[in-house]
Amino acid sequence: MAPQTTRYLTPTLRQVRPELWRVLRSDGTLAGYIEGAEPSRFEARRLIASTRQVVGLGHFASIDDAMLCFL
């Protein structure tokens, strides 16, 4: 019997402005945004598609840490 593996599809980033990135799901839909106003401070925001509302997820020291919110 083969071990089960879990496959995560990581989101991708598209830069909108020097300090703003769109986070896209593997199917190309918008998951949210990451904004880096300061060199070591990134804010992750998730888009709630049904309401078109953007909800803050927190501030992070790196863009990689902010991306973890979208896995």
PDB file of N, CA and C in Angstrom, residues 26-68:
ATOM      1  N   SER A  26      -4.366  28.777  -7.588  1.00  0.00           N
ATOM      2  CA  SER A  26      -3.848  27.977  -8.706  1.00  0.00           C
ATOM      3  C   SER A  26      -4.773  28.026  -9.924  1.00  0.00           C
ATOM      4  N   ASP A  27      -6.068  28.326  -9.721  1.00  0.00           N
ATOM      5  CA  ASP A  27      -6.988  28.432 -10.857  1.00  0.00           C
ATOM      6  C   ASP A  27      -7.037  29.846 -11.439  1.00  0.00           C
ATOM      7  N   GLY A  28      -6.221  30.751 -10.895  1.00  0.00           N
ATOM      8  CA  GLY A  28      -6.137  32.110 -11.419  1.00  0.00           C
ATOM      9  C   GLY A  28      -7.059  33.113 -10.760  1.00  0.00           C
ATOM     10  N   THR A  29      -7.906  32.669  -9.839  1.00  0.00           N
ATOM     11  CA  THR A  29      -8.809  33.609  -9.167  1.00  0.00           C
ATOM     12  C   THR A  29      -8.073  34.352  -8.060  1.00  0.00           C
ATOM     13  N   LEU A  30      -8.577  35.519  -7.748  1.00  0.00           N
ATOM     14  CA  LEU A  30      -7.956  36.387  -6.751  1.00  0.00           C
ATOM     15  C   LEU A  30      -8.247  35.886  -5.346  1.00  0.00           C
ATOM     16  N   ALA A  31      -7.186  35.660  -4.563  1.00  0.00           N
ATOM     17  CA  ALA A  31      -7.327  35.224  -3.167  1.00  0.00           C
ATOM     18  C   ALA A  31      -7.206  36.404  -2.215  1.00  0.00           C
ATOM     19  N   GLY A  32      -6.402  37.415  -2.596  1.00  0.00           N
ATOM     20  CA  GLY A  32      -6.208  38.560  -1.726  1.00  0.00           C
ATOM     21  C   GLY A  32      -5.016  39.382  -2.152  1.00  0.00           C
ATOM     22  N   TYR A  33      -4.466  40.123  -1.195  1.00  0.00           N
ATOM     23  CA  TYR A  33      -3.365  41.042  -1.477  1.00  0.00           C
ATOM     24  C   TYR A  33      -2.316  40.958  -0.378  1.00  0.00           C
ATOM     25  N   ILE A  34      -1.108  41.299  -0.739  1.00  0.00           N
ATOM     26  CA  ILE A  34      -0.039  41.508   0.238  1.00  0.00           C
ATOM     27  C   ILE A  34       0.551  42.875  -0.043  1.00  0.00           C
ATOM     28  N   GLU A  35       0.626  43.689   1.007  1.00  0.00           N
ATOM     29  CA  GLU A  35       1.192  45.031   0.862  1.00  0.00           C
ATOM     30  C   GLU A  35       2.429  45.140   1.737  1.00  0.00           C
ATOM     31  N   GLY A  36       3.497  45.660   1.160  1.00  0.00           N
ATOM     32  CA  GLY A  36       4.745  45.851   1.894  1.00  0.00           C
ATOM     33  C   GLY A  36       5.128  47.305   1.913  1.00  0.00           C
ATOM     34  N   ALA A  37       4.582  48.045   2.846  1.00  0.00           N
ATOM     35  CA  ALA A  37       4.843  49.478   2.934  1.00  0.00           C
ATOM     36  C   ALA A  37       6.229  49.778   3.484  1.00  0.00           C
ATOM     37  N   GLU A  38       6.733  48.889   4.323  1.00  0.00           N
ATOM     38  CA  GLU A  38       8.070  49.039   4.894  1.00  0.00           C
ATOM     39  C   GLU A  38       8.898  47.827   4.491  1.00  0.00           C
ATOM     40  N   PRO A  39      10.211  47.935   4.480  1.00  0.00           N
ATOM     41  CA  PRO A  39      11.053  46.820   3.998  1.00  0.00           C
ATOM     42  C   PRO A  39      10.831  45.486   4.706  1.00  0.00           C
ATOM     43  N   SER A  40      10.542  45.482   5.993  1.00  0.00           N
ATOM     44  CA  SER A  40      10.377  44.214   6.692  1.00  0.00           C
ATOM     45  C   SER A  40       9.000  44.098   7.360  1.00  0.00           C
ATOM     46  N   ARG A  41       7.989  44.659   6.722  1.00  0.00           N
ATOM     47  CA  ARG A  41       6.627  44.589   7.268  1.00  0.00           C
ATOM     48  C   ARG A  41       5.649  44.402   6.113  1.00  0.00           C
ATOM     49  N   PHE A  42       4.994  43.259   6.103  1.00  0.00           N
ATOM     50  CA  PHE A  42       4.061  42.921   5.038  1.00  0.00           C
ATOM     51  C   PHE A  42       2.700  42.624   5.637  1.00  0.00           C
ATOM     52  N   GLU A  43       1.661  43.205   5.057  1.00  0.00           N
ATOM     53  CA  GLU A  43       0.297  42.979   5.532  1.00  0.00           C
ATOM     54  C   GLU A  43      -0.428  42.095   4.527  1.00  0.00           C
ATOM     55  N   ALA A  44      -1.026  41.007   5.019  1.00  0.00           N
ATOM     56  CA  ALA A  44      -1.808  40.102   4.179  1.00  0.00           C
ATOM     57  C   ALA A  44      -3.289  40.435   4.354  1.00  0.00           C
ATOM     58  N   ARG A  45      -4.008  40.476   3.222  1.00  0.00           N
ATOM     59  CA  ARG A  45      -5.454  40.731   3.245  1.00  0.00           C
ATOM     60  C   ARG A  45      -6.144  39.735   2.316  1.00  0.00           C
ATOM     61  N   ARG A  46      -7.159  39.047   2.839  1.00  0.00           N
ATOM     62  CA  ARG A  46      -7.897  38.051   2.059  1.00  0.00           C
ATOM     63  C   ARG A  46      -9.163  38.683   1.482  1.00  0.00           C
ATOM     64  N   LEU A  47      -9.470  38.325   0.237  1.00  0.00           N
ATOM     65  CA  LEU A  47     -10.700  38.771  -0.413  1.00  0.00           C
ATOM     66  C   LEU A  47     -11.794  37.747  -0.141  1.00  0.00           C
ATOM     67  N   ILE A  48     -12.912  38.206   0.396  1.00  0.00           N
ATOM     68  CA  ILE A  48     -14.094  37.360   0.587  1.00  0.00           C
ATOM     69  C   ILE A  48     -14.964  37.590  -0.648  1.00  0.00           C
ATOM     70  N   ALA A  49     -14.904  36.641  -1.584  1.00  0.00           N
ATOM     71  CA  ALA A  49     -15.522  36.833  -2.902  1.00  0.00           C
ATOM     72  C   ALA A  49     -17.029  37.046  -2.838  1.00  0.00           C
ATOM     73  N   SER A  50     -17.709  36.344  -1.946  1.00  0.00           N
ATOM     74  CA  SER A  50     -19.169  36.444  -1.896  1.00  0.00           C
ATOM     75  C   SER A  50     -19.645  37.832  -1.487  1.00  0.00           C
ATOM     76  N   THR A  51     -18.836  38.547  -0.726  1.00  0.00           N
ATOM     77  CA  THR A  51     -19.234  39.882  -0.269  1.00  0.00           C
ATOM     78  C   THR A  51     -18.365  40.989  -0.864  1.00  0.00           C
ATOM     79  N   ARG A  52     -17.303  40.588  -1.592  1.00  0.00           N
ATOM     80  CA  ARG A  52     -16.344  41.524  -2.170  1.00  0.00           C
ATOM     81  C   ARG A  52     -15.669  42.375  -1.095  1.00  0.00           C
ATOM     82  N   GLN A  53     -15.531  41.801   0.074  1.00  0.00           N
ATOM     83  CA  GLN A  53     -14.921  42.469   1.214  1.00  0.00           C
ATOM     84  C   GLN A  53     -13.481  41.983   1.362  1.00  0.00           C
ATOM     85  N   VAL A  54     -12.599  42.868   1.801  1.00  0.00           N
ATOM     86  CA  VAL A  54     -11.207  42.520   2.057  1.00  0.00           C
ATOM     87  C   VAL A  54     -10.991  42.542   3.567  1.00  0.00           C
ATOM     88  N   VAL A  55     -10.453  41.419   4.091  1.00  0.00           N
ATOM     89  CA  VAL A  55     -10.269  41.262   5.533  1.00  0.00           C
ATOM     90  C   VAL A  55      -8.781  41.145   5.844  1.00  0.00           C
ATOM     91  N   GLY A  56      -8.299  41.949   6.775  1.00  0.00           N
ATOM     92  CA  GLY A  56      -6.905  41.895   7.182  1.00  0.00           C
ATOM     93  C   GLY A  56      -6.591  40.604   7.912  1.00  0.00           C
ATOM     94  N   LEU A  57      -5.448  39.990   7.567  1.00  0.00           N
ATOM     95  CA  LEU A  57      -5.026  38.738   8.200  1.00  0.00           C
ATOM     96  C   LEU A  57      -3.858  38.922   9.148  1.00  0.00           C
ATOM     97  N   GLY A  58      -3.176  40.048   9.052  1.00  0.00           N
ATOM     98  CA  GLY A  58      -2.074  40.303   9.958  1.00  0.00           C
ATOM     99  C   GLY A  58      -0.867  40.899   9.280  1.00  0.00           C
ATOM    100  N   HIS A  59       0.126  41.253  10.096  1.00  0.00           N
ATOM    101  CA  HIS A  59       1.388  41.817   9.627  1.00  0.00           C
ATOM    102  C   HIS A  59       2.492  40.791   9.828  1.00  0.00           C
ATOM    103  N   PHE A  60       3.417  40.735   8.878  1.00  0.00           N
ATOM    104  CA  PHE A  60       4.451  39.706   8.879  1.00  0.00           C
ATOM    105  C   PHE A  60       5.805  40.318   8.558  1.00  0.00           C
ATOM    106  N   ALA A  61       6.867  39.632   8.992  1.00  0.00           N
ATOM    107  CA  ALA A  61       8.230  40.123   8.788  1.00  0.00           C
ATOM    108  C   ALA A  61       8.746  39.859   7.381  1.00  0.00           C
ATOM    109  N   SER A  62       8.134  38.906   6.666  1.00  0.00           N
ATOM    110  CA  SER A  62       8.579  38.611   5.304  1.00  0.00           C
ATOM    111  C   SER A  62       7.374  38.315   4.417  1.00  0.00           C
ATOM    112  N   ILE A  63       7.567  38.463   3.130  1.00  0.00           N
ATOM    113  CA  ILE A  63       6.483  38.172   2.189  1.00  0.00           C
ATOM    114  C   ILE A  63       6.176  36.676   2.187  1.00  0.00           C
ATOM    115  N   ASP A  64       7.181  35.843   2.424  1.00  0.00           N
ATOM    116  CA  ASP A  64       6.961  34.394   2.494  1.00  0.00           C
ATOM    117  C   ASP A  64       6.052  34.034   3.664  1.00  0.00           C
ATOM    118  N   ASP A  65       6.258  34.683   4.803  1.00  0.00           N
ATOM    119  CA  ASP A  65       5.390  34.448   5.959  1.00  0.00           C
ATOM    120  C   ASP A  65       3.956  34.890   5.659  1.00  0.00           C
ATOM    121  N   ALA A  66       3.796  36.010   4.978  1.00  0.00           N
ATOM    122  CA  ALA A  66       2.467  36.502   4.618  1.00  0.00           C
ATOM    123  C   ALA A  66       1.778  35.536   3.652  1.00  0.00           C
ATOM    124  N   MET A  67       2.543  34.914   2.755  1.00  0.00           N
ATOM    125  CA  MET A  67       1.987  33.960   1.791  1.00  0.00           C
ATOM    126  C   MET A  67       1.400  32.735   2.479  1.00  0.00           C
ATOM    127  N   LEU A  68       1.924  32.373   3.640  1.00  0.00           N
ATOM    128  CA  LEU A  68       1.419  31.196   4.348  1.00  0.00           C
ATOM    129  C   LEU A  68      -0.061  31.323   4.705  1.00  0.00           C
TER     130      LEU A  68
END
